C-alpha cells in the first residue's frame, strides 16, 4: 500500500481491505456487515506504524511530518494539522537524495545551475541534467522548508524556463504536461463548443457571457487550433460558474500592471485573448515567465508551476483546475468529482 500512497484515505484503505478478503475468503469476518471492516482498521494502524519506522530510517516523504505534538513535544503542532503529503496525484512528492549524494553535494550542483544560467550561451542539456540530479534537494526546499516563490526562484532560477517547468512536472507526476494536455483538450474541444452554443441560447448571466465570448470567437479571421484552445480555456470557468477575473487579467501596456498580492494570474494587454501574442505569468506577486505567445501556452505553464511550487489551486477556480487535473491530465486523486465537473465530463463523453 505504501508503495502506491504513503497517506491513503479511508476509502482507499477500505478498498485494500476488501481486496484482501476477496483474494483470501478465509479472512472474511462473519460478524461484520462488509466482511472486512476490522481489516480496514488493522491496516490503518499497520500503515501508521510502518510510516513511523520509515520516518526513523530517514524516508523523506514521511519524516517531513515528524515532530508533531506528543508527550515529549507538548507545544508542537497537532499531529493531524498541516500534514505535508501529495494532494494532486503527485508520484514523486518528496524523494530521498540520490545514492551517493547528500545535501552538500547537491548544493554544489545548484550553484552550477545558477552559474550556467548567468552565461550568455547556456548549455540547455547540462542544465536539464543538473536539474534532474538536484530534484530531491529542490523538493526539500519547496515542500519541507516551505520557501516563498521569490526565494525558490532565487535559489532555482531555471524554474523560470518554460522547458524546465515541463520537465519538473514530469519529474513530479511522470506525465508529459504538454502532450497530455493538448491531446485531451483537442479531443474535447468540438463537443464543448457545441455545448457552449446550446447554453448560449438560454437566458441568464452565464448564457450572456457565453454569447459575448462566442461572438468574439466567430469574428476571428483565423479559426485555427490555438483559437479553439483559447475559447475552451476562457469558456471553461464560465460553464462551471466560476469567476476567472482574478486569474485572466489585462493591463494597459503604457502602464505597469499591479501584481502585488497576486497569488497566480496570467497577464496580457488588450481584452481580446484570441489575438494577444504576449502573456506573462505572475505567482505570489513575482513575474515568473515572460513572453508566452498564446493563452493555452501560458495556462499550461501556470498549471505546471502549481505542481513545481507545491501551491494550491486559485480559490475561485477550484472546479476549473480540478477539471484540467482529472479530466484532461487524467491525474485522479481518488476523490469524487463535484457535480458540476462530473456533469461536464459526462457531457463531453457523449457522442
Short mmCIF file of C-alpha atoms in Angstrom, two decimals, residues 2-344:
data_model
loop_
_atom_site.label_atom_id
_atom_site.label_comp_id
_atom_site.label_asym_id
_atom_site.label_seq_id
_atom_site.Cartn_x
_atom_site.Cartn_y
_atom_site.Cartn_z
CA UNK A 2 2.77 2.41 0.91
CA UNK A 3 4.42 1.96 -2.48
CA UNK A 4 1.27 3.41 -4.06
CA UNK A 5 0.43 6.07 -1.49
CA UNK A 6 2.07 6.86 1.89
CA UNK A 7 -1.08 8.55 3.23
CA UNK A 8 -4.13 6.67 1.87
CA UNK A 9 -7.57 7.97 2.79
CA UNK A 10 -10.35 5.98 4.46
CA UNK A 11 -11.91 4.90 1.17
CA UNK A 12 -8.62 3.68 -0.25
CA UNK A 13 -7.80 1.64 2.87
CA UNK A 14 -11.30 0.16 2.65
CA UNK A 15 -10.66 -0.92 -0.95
CA UNK A 16 -7.41 -2.60 0.12
CA UNK A 17 -9.20 -4.46 2.93
CA UNK A 18 -11.96 -5.54 0.54
CA UNK A 19 -9.39 -6.81 -1.95
CA UNK A 20 -7.67 -8.73 0.85
CA UNK A 21 -10.76 -10.75 1.83
CA UNK A 22 -11.73 -11.20 -1.83
CA UNK A 23 -8.42 -12.87 -2.64
CA UNK A 24 -8.39 -14.75 0.70
CA UNK A 25 -12.03 -15.60 1.58
CA UNK A 26 -10.92 -17.39 4.74
CA UNK A 27 -10.13 -13.97 6.24
CA UNK A 28 -13.71 -12.71 5.88
CA UNK A 29 -15.23 -11.55 9.20
CA UNK A 30 -18.52 -13.27 9.90
CA UNK A 31 -19.71 -10.64 12.36
CA UNK A 32 -19.08 -7.66 10.06
CA UNK A 33 -21.56 -6.20 7.58
CA UNK A 34 -18.86 -5.82 4.95
CA UNK A 35 -16.71 -8.74 6.00
CA UNK A 36 -13.60 -6.58 6.07
CA UNK A 37 -14.22 -3.63 8.43
CA UNK A 38 -11.86 -4.97 11.10
CA UNK A 39 -9.17 -5.47 8.49
CA UNK A 40 -9.56 -1.84 7.42
CA UNK A 41 -8.94 -0.67 10.99
CA UNK A 42 -5.99 -3.03 11.28
CA UNK A 43 -4.48 -1.80 8.01
CA UNK A 44 -4.76 1.81 9.18
CA UNK A 45 -2.76 1.03 12.33
CA UNK A 46 -0.23 -1.01 10.36
CA UNK A 47 0.26 1.87 7.91
CA UNK A 48 0.77 4.30 10.80
CA UNK A 49 3.34 2.02 12.43
CA UNK A 50 5.09 1.48 9.10
CA UNK A 51 5.30 5.24 8.50
CA UNK A 52 6.86 5.68 11.95
CA UNK A 53 9.54 3.10 11.12
CA UNK A 54 10.20 4.73 7.75
CA UNK A 55 10.50 8.15 9.38
CA UNK A 56 13.09 6.82 11.83
CA UNK A 57 15.01 5.27 8.93
CA UNK A 58 15.13 8.63 7.12
CA UNK A 59 12.42 8.32 4.44
CA UNK A 60 11.92 11.97 3.43
CA UNK A 61 8.27 11.67 2.38
CA UNK A 62 7.16 10.69 5.90
CA UNK A 63 9.95 12.12 8.08
CA UNK A 64 8.89 15.60 6.94
CA UNK A 65 5.84 15.22 9.22
CA UNK A 66 7.81 14.05 12.27
CA UNK A 67 7.99 16.36 15.29
CA UNK A 68 4.28 16.96 15.76
CA UNK A 69 2.68 17.25 19.20
CA UNK A 70 3.45 14.35 21.55
CA UNK A 71 4.21 13.63 25.20
CA UNK A 72 7.79 14.80 24.61
CA UNK A 73 6.74 17.80 22.44
CA UNK A 74 3.54 19.16 24.04
CA UNK A 75 3.85 22.59 22.39
CA UNK A 76 4.26 21.36 18.80
CA UNK A 77 1.56 21.37 16.13
CA UNK A 78 -1.34 18.93 16.30
CA UNK A 79 -0.34 15.56 14.75
CA UNK A 80 -3.03 15.85 12.06
CA UNK A 81 -2.52 19.53 11.18
CA UNK A 82 -0.62 20.69 8.09
CA UNK A 83 0.39 17.20 7.01
CA UNK A 84 2.72 17.56 4.03
CA UNK A 85 1.64 14.92 1.55
CA UNK A 86 0.76 14.51 -2.10
CA UNK A 87 -2.63 16.14 -2.77
CA UNK A 88 -2.66 16.49 -6.56
CA UNK A 89 -1.76 12.93 -7.58
CA UNK A 90 1.98 13.58 -7.37
CA UNK A 91 4.05 10.41 -7.80
CA UNK A 92 7.41 11.81 -6.66
CA UNK A 93 6.29 14.24 -3.99
CA UNK A 94 9.33 14.30 -1.70
CA UNK A 95 12.03 11.81 -2.80
CA UNK A 96 15.19 10.95 -0.90
CA UNK A 97 18.57 12.12 -2.13
CA UNK A 98 20.06 10.02 -4.96
CA UNK A 99 22.52 7.31 -3.96
CA UNK A 100 25.95 8.80 -3.32
CA UNK A 101 24.59 12.35 -2.96
CA UNK A 102 23.91 14.45 0.12
CA UNK A 103 22.76 17.98 0.87
CA UNK A 104 26.23 19.48 0.42
CA UNK A 105 26.95 17.82 -2.93
CA UNK A 106 23.52 18.79 -4.27
CA UNK A 107 24.03 22.39 -3.15
CA UNK A 108 27.16 22.40 -5.32
CA UNK A 109 25.01 21.18 -8.21
CA UNK A 110 22.56 24.01 -7.54
CA UNK A 111 25.39 26.55 -7.74
CA UNK A 112 26.45 25.04 -11.08
CA UNK A 113 22.95 25.66 -12.40
CA UNK A 114 23.00 29.28 -11.24
CA UNK A 115 26.41 29.84 -12.85
CA UNK A 116 25.30 28.24 -16.13
CA UNK A 117 22.23 30.49 -16.29
CA UNK A 118 24.41 33.58 -15.93
CA UNK A 119 26.21 32.75 -19.20
CA UNK A 120 25.22 34.37 -22.49
CA UNK A 121 25.16 30.97 -24.22
CA UNK A 122 23.54 28.45 -21.92
CA UNK A 123 24.10 24.72 -22.19
CA UNK A 124 20.49 23.53 -22.12
CA UNK A 125 21.47 19.84 -21.97
CA UNK A 126 23.71 20.44 -18.95
CA UNK A 127 21.01 22.49 -17.19
CA UNK A 128 18.46 19.72 -17.71
CA UNK A 129 20.89 17.10 -16.38
CA UNK A 130 21.76 19.16 -13.30
CA UNK A 131 18.08 19.92 -12.60
CA UNK A 132 17.34 16.19 -12.73
CA UNK A 133 20.19 15.42 -10.32
CA UNK A 134 19.16 18.13 -7.83
CA UNK A 135 15.42 17.32 -7.88
CA UNK A 136 15.36 15.88 -4.34
CA UNK A 137 17.07 18.93 -2.81
CA UNK A 138 14.70 21.26 -4.66
CA UNK A 139 11.66 19.38 -3.35
CA UNK A 140 13.04 19.67 0.18
CA UNK A 141 13.37 23.45 -0.23
CA UNK A 142 9.83 23.71 -1.61
CA UNK A 143 7.93 21.14 0.48
CA UNK A 144 9.87 20.76 3.72
CA UNK A 145 11.19 24.31 4.12
CA UNK A 146 8.05 25.81 2.54
CA UNK A 147 10.02 28.68 0.98
CA UNK A 148 8.14 31.55 -0.73
CA UNK A 149 8.22 31.60 -4.52
CA UNK A 150 10.61 34.56 -4.64
CA UNK A 151 13.22 32.66 -2.60
CA UNK A 152 12.70 29.49 -4.64
CA UNK A 153 13.37 31.37 -7.87
CA UNK A 154 16.49 32.94 -6.37
CA UNK A 155 17.85 29.50 -5.49
CA UNK A 156 16.49 27.72 -8.56
CA UNK A 157 16.31 30.28 -11.41
CA UNK A 158 15.97 27.52 -14.03
CA UNK A 159 12.31 27.20 -12.98
CA UNK A 160 11.73 30.42 -14.93
CA UNK A 161 12.44 28.44 -18.11
CA UNK A 162 9.39 27.01 -19.85
CA UNK A 163 11.22 23.81 -20.75
CA UNK A 164 12.21 23.20 -17.13
CA UNK A 165 8.66 23.79 -15.89
CA UNK A 166 7.52 20.95 -18.16
CA UNK A 167 10.46 18.79 -17.07
CA UNK A 168 9.72 19.43 -13.38
CA UNK A 169 6.07 18.50 -13.86
CA UNK A 170 7.20 15.23 -15.47
CA UNK A 171 9.55 14.52 -12.56
CA UNK A 172 6.70 15.01 -10.08
CA UNK A 173 3.88 13.20 -11.91
CA UNK A 174 5.55 11.02 -14.60
CA UNK A 175 3.18 12.67 -17.11
CA UNK A 176 4.16 14.74 -20.16
CA UNK A 177 2.32 18.00 -19.47
CA UNK A 178 2.26 19.49 -22.96
CA UNK A 179 1.40 16.31 -24.88
CA UNK A 180 -1.26 15.05 -22.47
CA UNK A 181 -2.92 18.46 -22.03
CA UNK A 182 -3.19 19.33 -25.72
CA UNK A 183 -4.17 15.80 -26.74
CA UNK A 184 -7.18 15.71 -24.38
CA UNK A 185 -8.02 19.39 -24.90
CA UNK A 186 -8.22 18.98 -28.68
CA UNK A 187 -10.29 15.81 -28.29
CA UNK A 188 -12.84 17.56 -26.03
CA UNK A 189 -12.98 20.92 -27.83
CA UNK A 190 -15.51 20.15 -30.62
CA UNK A 191 -18.02 18.74 -28.14
CA UNK A 192 -17.51 21.65 -25.71
CA UNK A 193 -18.06 24.25 -28.45
CA UNK A 194 -21.35 22.53 -29.32
CA UNK A 195 -22.35 22.64 -25.64
CA UNK A 196 -21.42 26.33 -25.42
CA UNK A 197 -23.63 27.20 -28.39
CA UNK A 198 -26.54 25.32 -26.78
CA UNK A 199 -26.06 27.09 -23.44
CA UNK A 200 -25.74 30.49 -25.15
CA UNK A 201 -29.32 30.17 -26.42
CA UNK A 202 -30.66 30.20 -22.86
CA UNK A 203 -31.25 33.20 -20.60
CA UNK A 204 -29.22 34.28 -17.61
CA UNK A 205 -25.77 35.62 -16.79
CA UNK A 206 -23.92 32.51 -17.93
CA UNK A 207 -25.72 32.45 -21.30
CA UNK A 208 -25.00 36.16 -21.82
CA UNK A 209 -21.29 35.71 -21.03
CA UNK A 210 -21.07 32.73 -23.38
CA UNK A 211 -22.80 34.65 -26.19
CA UNK A 212 -20.32 37.51 -25.91
CA UNK A 213 -17.38 35.09 -25.90
CA UNK A 214 -18.71 33.14 -28.89
CA UNK A 215 -19.35 36.36 -30.84
CA UNK A 216 -15.72 37.35 -30.32
CA UNK A 217 -14.60 33.86 -31.32
CA UNK A 218 -16.72 33.89 -34.51
CA UNK A 219 -15.25 37.26 -35.55
CA UNK A 220 -11.68 35.93 -35.56
CA UNK A 221 -10.10 35.84 -39.01
CA UNK A 222 -8.19 32.65 -38.22
CA UNK A 223 -10.11 29.74 -36.76
CA UNK A 224 -7.10 27.54 -36.08
CA UNK A 225 -6.34 25.09 -33.29
CA UNK A 226 -4.94 27.79 -30.98
CA UNK A 227 -8.10 29.88 -31.36
CA UNK A 228 -10.24 26.89 -30.39
CA UNK A 229 -7.99 26.11 -27.45
CA UNK A 230 -8.27 29.70 -26.25
CA UNK A 231 -12.07 29.52 -26.48
CA UNK A 232 -12.05 26.32 -24.42
CA UNK A 233 -9.97 27.85 -21.61
CA UNK A 234 -11.91 31.13 -21.50
CA UNK A 235 -15.28 29.36 -21.61
CA UNK A 236 -14.49 26.62 -19.08
CA UNK A 237 -14.80 28.78 -15.92
CA UNK A 238 -17.96 30.40 -17.28
CA UNK A 239 -19.52 26.99 -17.92
CA UNK A 240 -18.54 25.88 -14.40
CA UNK A 241 -19.94 29.15 -12.97
CA UNK A 242 -16.63 30.41 -11.59
CA UNK A 243 -15.09 33.88 -11.56
CA UNK A 244 -11.86 33.98 -13.57
CA UNK A 245 -11.37 37.77 -13.37
CA UNK A 246 -8.53 37.42 -10.85
CA UNK A 247 -6.72 34.80 -12.95
CA UNK A 248 -7.09 36.09 -16.53
CA UNK A 249 -6.01 39.74 -16.25
CA UNK A 250 -5.43 42.53 -18.75
CA UNK A 251 -3.49 45.78 -18.42
CA UNK A 252 -2.62 48.91 -20.39
CA UNK A 253 0.81 48.43 -21.99
CA UNK A 254 1.62 52.08 -21.27
CA UNK A 255 1.35 51.45 -17.53
CA UNK A 256 2.92 48.91 -15.20
CA UNK A 257 0.36 46.31 -14.05
CA UNK A 258 -0.32 45.96 -10.34
CA UNK A 259 0.96 42.48 -9.49
CA UNK A 260 1.31 42.89 -5.73
CA UNK A 261 -0.56 40.29 -3.67
CA UNK A 262 -1.37 38.27 -6.81
CA UNK A 263 -1.42 34.52 -5.95
CA UNK A 264 -1.48 33.18 -9.53
CA UNK A 265 -2.50 35.13 -12.66
CA UNK A 266 -1.95 35.44 -16.41
CA UNK A 267 -1.47 38.99 -17.69
CA UNK A 268 -1.79 40.32 -21.23
CA UNK A 269 -2.54 43.62 -22.98
CA UNK A 270 -5.95 44.19 -24.54
CA UNK A 271 -9.26 42.46 -23.92
CA UNK A 272 -9.10 40.08 -26.89
CA UNK A 273 -7.36 36.93 -25.68
CA UNK A 274 -7.68 35.39 -29.14
CA UNK A 275 -5.37 37.95 -30.78
CA UNK A 276 -2.99 38.68 -27.89
CA UNK A 277 0.52 37.46 -28.66
CA UNK A 278 2.32 38.07 -25.37
CA UNK A 279 1.43 36.79 -21.91
CA UNK A 280 3.36 36.73 -18.67
CA UNK A 281 2.76 34.67 -15.57
CA UNK A 282 2.72 36.00 -12.00
CA UNK A 283 2.96 33.80 -8.90
CA UNK A 284 2.87 35.28 -5.38
CA UNK A 285 3.46 38.78 -6.75
CA UNK A 286 6.54 37.66 -8.71
CA UNK A 287 6.81 37.61 -12.52
CA UNK A 288 7.97 34.05 -13.22
CA UNK A 289 7.76 33.55 -17.00
CA UNK A 290 7.51 36.25 -19.70
CA UNK A 291 6.78 36.40 -23.43
CA UNK A 292 4.47 33.42 -23.66
CA UNK A 293 2.95 33.64 -27.17
CA UNK A 294 -0.57 32.26 -26.63
CA UNK A 295 -3.09 31.81 -23.84
CA UNK A 296 -3.02 27.96 -23.92
CA UNK A 297 0.78 28.00 -23.61
CA UNK A 298 0.58 30.41 -20.69
CA UNK A 299 -2.07 28.31 -18.98
CA UNK A 300 -0.15 25.03 -19.08
CA UNK A 301 2.94 26.77 -17.70
CA UNK A 302 0.83 28.10 -14.81
CA UNK A 303 -0.55 24.59 -14.21
CA UNK A 304 2.96 23.15 -14.21
CA UNK A 305 4.22 25.77 -11.78
CA UNK A 306 1.43 25.00 -9.32
CA UNK A 307 2.89 21.49 -9.09
CA UNK A 308 6.51 22.70 -9.15
CA UNK A 309 5.95 25.19 -6.32
CA UNK A 310 3.54 22.91 -4.40
CA UNK A 311 0.78 25.54 -4.49
CA UNK A 312 -2.97 25.27 -4.05
CA UNK A 313 -5.35 25.96 -6.91
CA UNK A 314 -6.79 29.51 -7.09
CA UNK A 315 -9.73 29.57 -4.66
CA UNK A 316 -12.19 30.94 -7.20
CA UNK A 317 -11.18 28.43 -9.90
CA UNK A 318 -11.13 25.15 -7.97
CA UNK A 319 -13.56 23.47 -10.39
CA UNK A 320 -11.67 24.62 -13.50
CA UNK A 321 -8.29 23.37 -12.30
CA UNK A 322 -9.80 20.15 -10.94
CA UNK A 323 -11.31 19.54 -14.38
CA UNK A 324 -7.92 20.06 -16.02
CA UNK A 325 -6.21 17.78 -13.49
CA UNK A 326 -8.66 14.88 -13.50
CA UNK A 327 -10.34 15.02 -16.91
CA UNK A 328 -7.62 16.40 -19.20
CA UNK A 329 -4.44 15.31 -17.42
CA UNK A 330 -6.01 12.08 -16.05
CA UNK A 331 -4.39 12.66 -12.65
CA UNK A 332 -7.01 11.14 -10.37
CA UNK A 333 -6.51 11.62 -6.62
CA UNK A 334 -9.31 9.24 -5.65
CA UNK A 335 -11.69 11.97 -4.53
CA UNK A 336 -15.14 12.16 -6.17
CA UNK A 337 -15.75 14.94 -8.69
CA UNK A 338 -18.04 17.81 -7.76
CA UNK A 339 -21.44 17.58 -9.51
CA UNK A 340 -20.75 20.43 -11.96
CA UNK A 341 -17.40 18.93 -13.01
CA UNK A 342 -18.84 15.42 -13.27
CA UNK A 343 -21.76 16.70 -15.35
CA UNK A 344 -19.40 18.42 -17.81
#
